[in-house]
Coordinates of C-alpha atoms in Angstrom, one line a residue:
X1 CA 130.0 100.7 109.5
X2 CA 130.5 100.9 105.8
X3 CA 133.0 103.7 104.6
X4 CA 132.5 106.2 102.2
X5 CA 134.5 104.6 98.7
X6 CA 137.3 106.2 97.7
X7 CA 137.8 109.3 95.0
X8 CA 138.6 107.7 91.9
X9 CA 141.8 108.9 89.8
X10 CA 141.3 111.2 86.5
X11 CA 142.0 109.7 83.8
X12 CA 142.9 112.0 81.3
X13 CA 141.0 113.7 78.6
X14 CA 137.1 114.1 78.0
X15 CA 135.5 111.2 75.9
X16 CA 135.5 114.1 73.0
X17 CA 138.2 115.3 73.1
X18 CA 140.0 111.8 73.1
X19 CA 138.1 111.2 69.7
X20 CA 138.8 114.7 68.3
X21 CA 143.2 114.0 68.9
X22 CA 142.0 110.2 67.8
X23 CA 140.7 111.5 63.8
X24 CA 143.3 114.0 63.9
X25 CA 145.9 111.5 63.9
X26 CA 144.3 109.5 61.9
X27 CA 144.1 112.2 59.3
X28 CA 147.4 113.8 60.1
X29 CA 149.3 111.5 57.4
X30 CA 147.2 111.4 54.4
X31 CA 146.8 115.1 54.9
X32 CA 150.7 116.0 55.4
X33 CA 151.4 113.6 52.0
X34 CA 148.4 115.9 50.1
X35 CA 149.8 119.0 51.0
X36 CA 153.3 118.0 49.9
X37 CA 152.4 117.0 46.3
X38 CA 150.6 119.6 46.4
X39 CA 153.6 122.0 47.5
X40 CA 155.8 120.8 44.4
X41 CA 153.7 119.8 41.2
X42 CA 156.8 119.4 39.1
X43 CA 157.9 116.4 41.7
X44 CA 158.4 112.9 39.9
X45 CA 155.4 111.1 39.6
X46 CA 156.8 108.4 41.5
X47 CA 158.0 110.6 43.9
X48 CA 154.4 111.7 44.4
X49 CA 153.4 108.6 44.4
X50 CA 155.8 107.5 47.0
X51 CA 154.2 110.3 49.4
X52 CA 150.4 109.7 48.9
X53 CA 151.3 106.1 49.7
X54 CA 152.8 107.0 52.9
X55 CA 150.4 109.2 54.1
X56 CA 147.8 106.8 53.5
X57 CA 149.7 104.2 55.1
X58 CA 150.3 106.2 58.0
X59 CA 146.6 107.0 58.4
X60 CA 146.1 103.5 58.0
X61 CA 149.0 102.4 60.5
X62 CA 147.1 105.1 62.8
X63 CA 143.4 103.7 62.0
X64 CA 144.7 99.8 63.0
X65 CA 145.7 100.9 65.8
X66 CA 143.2 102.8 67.4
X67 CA 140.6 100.3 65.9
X68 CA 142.6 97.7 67.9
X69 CA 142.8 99.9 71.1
X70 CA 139.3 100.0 71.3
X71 CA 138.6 96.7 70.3
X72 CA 140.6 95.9 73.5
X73 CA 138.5 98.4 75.5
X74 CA 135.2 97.0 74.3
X75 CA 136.5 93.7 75.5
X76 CA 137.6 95.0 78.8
X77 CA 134.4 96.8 79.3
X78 CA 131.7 93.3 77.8
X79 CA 134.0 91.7 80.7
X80 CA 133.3 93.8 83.5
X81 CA 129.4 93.9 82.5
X82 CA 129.3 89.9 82.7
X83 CA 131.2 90.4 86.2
X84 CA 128.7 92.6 87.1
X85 CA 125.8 90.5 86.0
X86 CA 127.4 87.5 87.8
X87 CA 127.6 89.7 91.0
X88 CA 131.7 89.8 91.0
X89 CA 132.4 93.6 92.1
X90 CA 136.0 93.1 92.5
X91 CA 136.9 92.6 88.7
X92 CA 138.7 95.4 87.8
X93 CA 139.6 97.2 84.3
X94 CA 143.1 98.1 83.5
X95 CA 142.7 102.3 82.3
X96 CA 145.5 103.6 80.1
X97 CA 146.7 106.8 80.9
X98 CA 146.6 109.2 76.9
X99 CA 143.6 110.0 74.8
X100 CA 141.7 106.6 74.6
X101 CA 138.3 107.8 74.4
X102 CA 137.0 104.6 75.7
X103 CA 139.1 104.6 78.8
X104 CA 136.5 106.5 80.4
X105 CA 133.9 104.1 80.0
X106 CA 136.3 101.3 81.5
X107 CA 136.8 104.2 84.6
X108 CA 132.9 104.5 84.6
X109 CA 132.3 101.1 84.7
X110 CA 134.7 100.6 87.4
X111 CA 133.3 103.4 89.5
X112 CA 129.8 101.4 89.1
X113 CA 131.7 98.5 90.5
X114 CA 132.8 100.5 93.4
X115 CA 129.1 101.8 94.3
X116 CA 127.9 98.0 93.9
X117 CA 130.4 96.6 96.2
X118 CA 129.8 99.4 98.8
X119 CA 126.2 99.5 98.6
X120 CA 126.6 95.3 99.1
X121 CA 128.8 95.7 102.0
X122 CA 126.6 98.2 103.8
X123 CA 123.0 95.6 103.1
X124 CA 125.4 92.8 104.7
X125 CA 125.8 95.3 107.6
X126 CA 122.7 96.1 107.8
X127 CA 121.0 92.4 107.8
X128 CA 123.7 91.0 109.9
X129 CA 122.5 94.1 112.6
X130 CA 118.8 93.1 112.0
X131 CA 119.6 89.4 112.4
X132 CA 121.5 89.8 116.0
X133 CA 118.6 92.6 116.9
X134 CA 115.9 90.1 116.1
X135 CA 118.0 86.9 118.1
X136 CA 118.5 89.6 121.2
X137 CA 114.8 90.5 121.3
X138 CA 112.8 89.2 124.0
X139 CA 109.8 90.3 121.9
X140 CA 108.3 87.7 119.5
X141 CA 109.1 89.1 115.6
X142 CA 107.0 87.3 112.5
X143 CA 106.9 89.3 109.0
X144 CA 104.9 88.1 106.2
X145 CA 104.7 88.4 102.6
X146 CA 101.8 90.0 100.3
X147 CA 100.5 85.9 100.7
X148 CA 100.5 85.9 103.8
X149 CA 103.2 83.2 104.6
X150 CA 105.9 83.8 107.0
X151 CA 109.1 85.1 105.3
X152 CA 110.9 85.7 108.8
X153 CA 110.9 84.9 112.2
X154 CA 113.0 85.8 115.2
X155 CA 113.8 82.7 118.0
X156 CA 111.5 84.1 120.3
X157 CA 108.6 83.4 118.2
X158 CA 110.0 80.1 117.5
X159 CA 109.9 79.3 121.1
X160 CA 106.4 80.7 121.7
X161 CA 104.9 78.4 119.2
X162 CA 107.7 75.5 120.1
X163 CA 108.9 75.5 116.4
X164 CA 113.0 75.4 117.7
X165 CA 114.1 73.4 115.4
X166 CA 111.1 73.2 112.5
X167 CA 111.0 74.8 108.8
X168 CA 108.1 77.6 109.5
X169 CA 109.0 79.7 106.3
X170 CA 106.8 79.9 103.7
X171 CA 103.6 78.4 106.2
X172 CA 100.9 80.3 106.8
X173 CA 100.9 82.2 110.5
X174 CA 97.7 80.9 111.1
X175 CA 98.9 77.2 111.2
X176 CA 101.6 78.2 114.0
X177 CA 98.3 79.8 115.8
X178 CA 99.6 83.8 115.1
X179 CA 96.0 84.2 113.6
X180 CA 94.5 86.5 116.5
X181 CA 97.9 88.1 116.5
X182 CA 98.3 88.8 113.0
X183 CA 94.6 90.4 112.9
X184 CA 95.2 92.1 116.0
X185 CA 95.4 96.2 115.4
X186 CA 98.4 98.1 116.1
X187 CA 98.7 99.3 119.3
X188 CA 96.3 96.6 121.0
X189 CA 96.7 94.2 123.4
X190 CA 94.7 91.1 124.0
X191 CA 95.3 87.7 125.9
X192 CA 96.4 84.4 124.2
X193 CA 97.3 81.2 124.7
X194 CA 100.4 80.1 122.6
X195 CA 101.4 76.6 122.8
X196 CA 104.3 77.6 125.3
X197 CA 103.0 81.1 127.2
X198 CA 99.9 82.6 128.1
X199 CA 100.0 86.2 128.8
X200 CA 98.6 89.0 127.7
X201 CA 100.5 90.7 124.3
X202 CA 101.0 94.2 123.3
X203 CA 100.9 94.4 119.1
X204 CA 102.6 96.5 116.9
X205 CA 102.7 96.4 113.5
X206 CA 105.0 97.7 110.6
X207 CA 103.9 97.6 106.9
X208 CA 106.4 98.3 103.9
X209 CA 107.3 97.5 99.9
X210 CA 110.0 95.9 99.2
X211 CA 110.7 94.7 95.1
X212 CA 107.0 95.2 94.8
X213 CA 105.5 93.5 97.3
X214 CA 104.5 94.5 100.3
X215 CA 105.4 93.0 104.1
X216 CA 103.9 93.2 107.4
X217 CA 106.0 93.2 110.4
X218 CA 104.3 92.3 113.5
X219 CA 105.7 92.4 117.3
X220 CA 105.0 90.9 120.6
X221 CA 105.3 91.6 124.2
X222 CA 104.6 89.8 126.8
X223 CA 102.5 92.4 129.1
X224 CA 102.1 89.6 132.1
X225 CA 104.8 90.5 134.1
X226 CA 104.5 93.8 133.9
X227 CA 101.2 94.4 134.4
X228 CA 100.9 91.9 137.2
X229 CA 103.9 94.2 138.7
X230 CA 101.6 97.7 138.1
X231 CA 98.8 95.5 139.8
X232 CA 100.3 94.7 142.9
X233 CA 101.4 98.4 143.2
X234 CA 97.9 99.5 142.2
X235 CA 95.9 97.2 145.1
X236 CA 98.9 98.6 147.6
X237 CA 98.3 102.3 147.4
X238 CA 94.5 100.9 147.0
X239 CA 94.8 99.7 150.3
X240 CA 96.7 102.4 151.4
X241 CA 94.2 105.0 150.7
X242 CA 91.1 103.2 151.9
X243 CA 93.2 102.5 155.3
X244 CA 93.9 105.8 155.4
X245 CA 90.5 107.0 154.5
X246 CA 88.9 104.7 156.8
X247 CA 90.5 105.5 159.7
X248 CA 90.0 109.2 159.5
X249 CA 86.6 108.7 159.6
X250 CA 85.9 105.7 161.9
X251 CA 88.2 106.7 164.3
X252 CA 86.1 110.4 165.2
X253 CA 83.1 108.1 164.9
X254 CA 84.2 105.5 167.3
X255 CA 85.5 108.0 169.6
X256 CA 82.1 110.1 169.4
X257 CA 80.2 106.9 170.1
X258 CA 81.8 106.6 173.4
X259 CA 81.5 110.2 174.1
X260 CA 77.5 109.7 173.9
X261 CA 77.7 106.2 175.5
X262 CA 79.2 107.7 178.8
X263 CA 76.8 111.0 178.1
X264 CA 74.3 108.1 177.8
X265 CA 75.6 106.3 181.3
X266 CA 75.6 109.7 183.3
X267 CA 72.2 111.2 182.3
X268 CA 70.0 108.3 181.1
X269 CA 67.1 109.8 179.8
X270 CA 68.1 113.6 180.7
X271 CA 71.2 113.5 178.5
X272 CA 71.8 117.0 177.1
X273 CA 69.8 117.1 174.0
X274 CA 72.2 119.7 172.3
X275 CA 75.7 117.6 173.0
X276 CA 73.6 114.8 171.6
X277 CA 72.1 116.6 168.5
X278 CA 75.8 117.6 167.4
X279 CA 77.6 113.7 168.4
X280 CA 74.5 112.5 166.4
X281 CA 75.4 115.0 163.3
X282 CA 79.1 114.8 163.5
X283 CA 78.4 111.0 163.3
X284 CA 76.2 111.8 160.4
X285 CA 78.4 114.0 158.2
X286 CA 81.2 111.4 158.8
X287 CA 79.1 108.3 157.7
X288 CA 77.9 110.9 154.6
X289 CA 82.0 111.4 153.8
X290 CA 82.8 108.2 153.9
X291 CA 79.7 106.9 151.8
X292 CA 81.0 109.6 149.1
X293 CA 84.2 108.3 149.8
X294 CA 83.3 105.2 148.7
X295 CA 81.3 105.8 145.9
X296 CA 83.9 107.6 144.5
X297 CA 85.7 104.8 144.2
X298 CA 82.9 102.5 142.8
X299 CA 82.7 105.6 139.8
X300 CA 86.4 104.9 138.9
X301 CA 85.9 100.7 139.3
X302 CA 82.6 100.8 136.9
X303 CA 83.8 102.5 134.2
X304 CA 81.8 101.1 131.1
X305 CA 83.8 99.5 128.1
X306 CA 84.5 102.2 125.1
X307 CA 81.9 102.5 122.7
X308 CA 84.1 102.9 119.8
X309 CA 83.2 105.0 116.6
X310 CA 84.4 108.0 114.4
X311 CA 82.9 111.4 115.8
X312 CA 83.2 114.6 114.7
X313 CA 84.9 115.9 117.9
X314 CA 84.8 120.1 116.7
X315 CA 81.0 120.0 117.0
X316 CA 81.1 118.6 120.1
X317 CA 83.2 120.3 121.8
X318 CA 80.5 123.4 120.4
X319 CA 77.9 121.5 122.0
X320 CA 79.5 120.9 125.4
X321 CA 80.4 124.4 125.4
X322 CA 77.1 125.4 125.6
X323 CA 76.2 123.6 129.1
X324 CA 78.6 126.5 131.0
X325 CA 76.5 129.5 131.7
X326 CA 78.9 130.7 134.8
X327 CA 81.2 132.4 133.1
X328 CA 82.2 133.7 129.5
X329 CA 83.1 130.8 127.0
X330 CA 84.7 131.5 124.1
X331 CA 85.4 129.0 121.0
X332 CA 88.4 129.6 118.8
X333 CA 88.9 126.2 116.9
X334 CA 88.1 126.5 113.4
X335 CA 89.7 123.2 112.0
X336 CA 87.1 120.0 111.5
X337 CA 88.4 117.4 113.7
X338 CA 87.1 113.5 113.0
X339 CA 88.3 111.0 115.9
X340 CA 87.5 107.2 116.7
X341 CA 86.6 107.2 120.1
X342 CA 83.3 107.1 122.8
X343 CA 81.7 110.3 122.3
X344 CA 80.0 110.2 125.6
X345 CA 82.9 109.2 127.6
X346 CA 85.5 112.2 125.6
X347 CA 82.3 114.2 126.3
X348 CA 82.4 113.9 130.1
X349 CA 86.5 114.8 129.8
X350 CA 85.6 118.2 128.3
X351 CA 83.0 118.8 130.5
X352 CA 85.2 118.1 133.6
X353 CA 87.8 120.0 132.0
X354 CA 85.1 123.1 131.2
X355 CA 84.1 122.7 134.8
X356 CA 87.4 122.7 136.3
X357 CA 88.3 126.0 134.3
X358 CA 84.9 127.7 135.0
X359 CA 85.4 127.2 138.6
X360 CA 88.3 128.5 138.5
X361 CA 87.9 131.8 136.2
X362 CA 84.4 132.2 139.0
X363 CA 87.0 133.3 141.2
X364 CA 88.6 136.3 139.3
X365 CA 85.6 137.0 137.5
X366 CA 87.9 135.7 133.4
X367 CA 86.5 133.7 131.0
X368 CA 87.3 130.0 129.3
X369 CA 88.9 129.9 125.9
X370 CA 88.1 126.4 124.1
X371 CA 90.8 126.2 121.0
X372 CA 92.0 123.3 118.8
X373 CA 94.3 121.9 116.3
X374 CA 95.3 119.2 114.1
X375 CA 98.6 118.7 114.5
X376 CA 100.9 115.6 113.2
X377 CA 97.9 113.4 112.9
X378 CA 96.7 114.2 116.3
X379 CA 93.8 116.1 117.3
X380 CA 95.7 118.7 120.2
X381 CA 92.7 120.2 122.2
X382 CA 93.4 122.8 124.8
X383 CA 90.9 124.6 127.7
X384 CA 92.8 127.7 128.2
X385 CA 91.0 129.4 132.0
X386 CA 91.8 133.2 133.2
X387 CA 91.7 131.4 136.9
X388 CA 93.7 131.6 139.7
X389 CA 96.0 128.9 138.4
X390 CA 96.8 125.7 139.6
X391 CA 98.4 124.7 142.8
X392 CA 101.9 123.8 143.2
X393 CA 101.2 119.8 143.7
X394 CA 102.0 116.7 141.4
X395 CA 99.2 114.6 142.4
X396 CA 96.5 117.1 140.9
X397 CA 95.5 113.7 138.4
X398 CA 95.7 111.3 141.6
X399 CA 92.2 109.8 142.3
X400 CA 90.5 112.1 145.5
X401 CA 93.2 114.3 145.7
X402 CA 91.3 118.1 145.8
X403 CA 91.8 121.7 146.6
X404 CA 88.4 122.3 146.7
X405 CA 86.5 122.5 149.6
X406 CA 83.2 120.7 147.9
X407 CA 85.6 118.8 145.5
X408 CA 85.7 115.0 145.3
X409 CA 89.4 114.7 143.7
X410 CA 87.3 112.0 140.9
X411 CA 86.9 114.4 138.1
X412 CA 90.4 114.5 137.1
X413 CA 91.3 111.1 137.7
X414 CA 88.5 110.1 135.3
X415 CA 89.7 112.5 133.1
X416 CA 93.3 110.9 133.3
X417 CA 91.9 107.2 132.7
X418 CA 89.0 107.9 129.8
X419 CA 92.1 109.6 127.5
X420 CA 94.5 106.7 128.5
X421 CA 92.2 104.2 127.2
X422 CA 91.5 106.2 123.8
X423 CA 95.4 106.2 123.7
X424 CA 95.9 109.7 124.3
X425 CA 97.2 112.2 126.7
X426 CA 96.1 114.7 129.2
X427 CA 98.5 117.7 130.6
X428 CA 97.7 120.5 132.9
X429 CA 100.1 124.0 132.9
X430 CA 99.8 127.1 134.6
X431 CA 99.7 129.9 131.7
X432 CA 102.7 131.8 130.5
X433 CA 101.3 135.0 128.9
X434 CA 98.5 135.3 132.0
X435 CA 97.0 134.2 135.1
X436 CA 95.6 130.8 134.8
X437 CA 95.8 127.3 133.5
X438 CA 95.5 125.2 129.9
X439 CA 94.3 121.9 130.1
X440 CA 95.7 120.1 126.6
X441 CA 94.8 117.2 125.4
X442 CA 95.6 114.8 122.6
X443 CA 94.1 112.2 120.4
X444 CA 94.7 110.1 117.4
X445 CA 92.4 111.6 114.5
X446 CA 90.9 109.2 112.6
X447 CA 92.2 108.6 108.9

């Protein structure tokens, strides 16, 4: 880490003041010599004489060497400048202690000198970290140039495109096959085949100016691995709930089946019509729950592709608001809010959300509050209820999990997964100032 240069010495007098003592000594002697002819008129002529020549010798004597003392500095200081211009910061100019107006400028130019060198150390610093950060990454690192040619690239991007050991500065990206990546948005990941790795890549991108032109940084990780990791965890609590689910309902099933097979074996035709009627509609409701079940599961699996385009989210959110008739709804945004997203899909979030916090303010006879912000270019929407609350459970976003007695435990699970693929978030809070709950969520407004 770069220290903080040292305080530089004072060197004596201002620059003025320097030059003020400077012409007085220069015109100390001539004027001594006029004021003493001046003090004796009936001195000798040569006499007189002898003292107007001093004193002008003396300011003379006084001018040659102050004209030679700066001289001197002016050459000190044209030497610096050239060491400056020639990138040498540890030249150095000798400063006189006295009245030399000039030394100043040698201690200025010195200073300068000191702020180079320090601000030269601390860019050294500061590549050499950016050079061992890029080498470490795991991440491939390419930035380009205003031309589009490759000013930089870290090791790992050298091995994804197997350029080791070949000159790749100053080609285009496109010829190393970075094309799709280099178009690709920030953010966005998309599958590739590089000539060493296939996988699919998470991009980010970094733009900045620097002398005037401007650079593009862009990033990529290798998503495989990780993904194949959250999909193999996925299919097992898959698996796990639909065993879990299946065998809650198959297992009364099966066993009712054999209760009417032996009712069937004991009575024949004169079975009891009534233990037969409620086997038959036990068996029934079960097949019903599990057929729900299971459709449930086909909603969350056919979720269409986003429809992406910019939407004017504040009139919307008006417009959904009008669908709830159960209880009081009340809108307080004010702001205009512009988003890139699928209105129909953000649509069914709200009106989840909106149904979720009706249902809840049914029960205590409150209202819904529907308020929003912009806030650090996001658009921060909340769905504020004067419910019951929410229950004390962290799976309330975990597909099928419910407290209601009619509920299906989909509704917030969509919610969850239609706001993660806009790239937003979704929170639900029990309310601080009153009974109930807020629902915020937040998306990227469009610019």
């Amino acid at each position: 880490m770069a220290s903080d240069p040292p305080p530089l010495p004072s060197f004596g007098p201002t620059p003025a003041l320097g030059a003020a003592l400077w012409a007085l000594g220069f015109i100390a002697p001539v004027t001594a010599a006029a004021f003493a002819v001046a003090w004796d008129p009936a001195a000798p002529p040569l006499v007189r004489a002898v003292l107007l020549a001093s004193g002008v010798g003396g300011s003379l004597l006084v001018g040659w060497i102050g004209g030679r003392r700066i001289l001197e500095s002016l050459r000190t200081v044209s030497d610096l400048l050239g060491a400056l211009r020639e990138g040498d910061y540890g030249l150095r100019g000798h400063v006189r202690p006295g009245y030399d107006p000039l030394q100043g400028l040698i201690a200025g130019v010195n200073e300068l000198s000191d702020e180079l060198r320090h601000g030269r150390l601390a860019r050294t610093a500061a590549s050499r970290f950016l050079g061992k950060t890029l080498v470490a990454l795991h991440s491939a690192v390419i930035v380009v140039d205003g031309e589009g040619t490759i000013r930089l690239i870290n090791p790992a991007a050298r091995r994804l495109v197997g350029a080791e050991r070949k000159a790749v500065v100053g080609m285009a990206p496109a010829m190393l096959g970075f094309a799709e990546a280099m178009d690709a948005p920030d953010g966005s990941v998309f599958a590739h085949r590089f000539p060493t790795a296939t996988g699919r890549w998470a991009v980010r991108r970094a733009t900045w100016y620097s002398e005037g032109r401007q650079h593009t940084l862009v990033m990529l990780h290798d998503l495989s691995s990780v993904l194949s990791e959250e999909e193999h965890r996925a299919w097992q609590r898959l698996v796990r709930v639909l065993s879990h689910e299946l065998n809650n309902s198959l297992t009364p099933i099966g066993s009712l089946a054999d209760t009417l097979s032996r009712l069937v074996e004991r009575h024949g035709a004169d079975i009891p019509q009534v233990e037969l009627h409620a086997g038959l509609e036990a068996i029934a409701r079960r097949s019903g729950s599990l057929a729900r079940f299971v459709g449930g599961y086909g909603m969350l699996a056919r979720l269409p592709p986003l429809s992406v385009q910019p939407f004017r989210l504040d009139i919307a959110l008006s417009r959904l608001a009008q669908l709830e008739r159960r209880v009081p709804v009340v809108i307080d945004g004010r702001v205009a809010l512009c988003v890139h997203g699928d209105e129909d899909q953000l649509g069914q979030v709200f009106i989840n959300l909106m149904r979720n916090a009706a249902e809840s303010a049914l029960l205590t006879g409150g209202g819904v509050h529907i308020d929003w912000q912009a806030e650090a270019g996001e658009a921060c929407i909340q769905v504020v209820d004067e419910g019951i609350g929410l229950p004390v459970s962290d799976s309330l976003f975990v597909p099928f999990f419910t407290t209601k007695h009619e509920g299906s435990g989909i509704g917030l699970s969509l919610v969850r997964l239609i706001i993660e693929a806009h790239g937003g978030t979704v929170g639900l809070a029990n309310r601080t100032d009153a009974r109930g709950a807020i629902a915020t969520v937040r998306l990227k407004l469009a610019t």
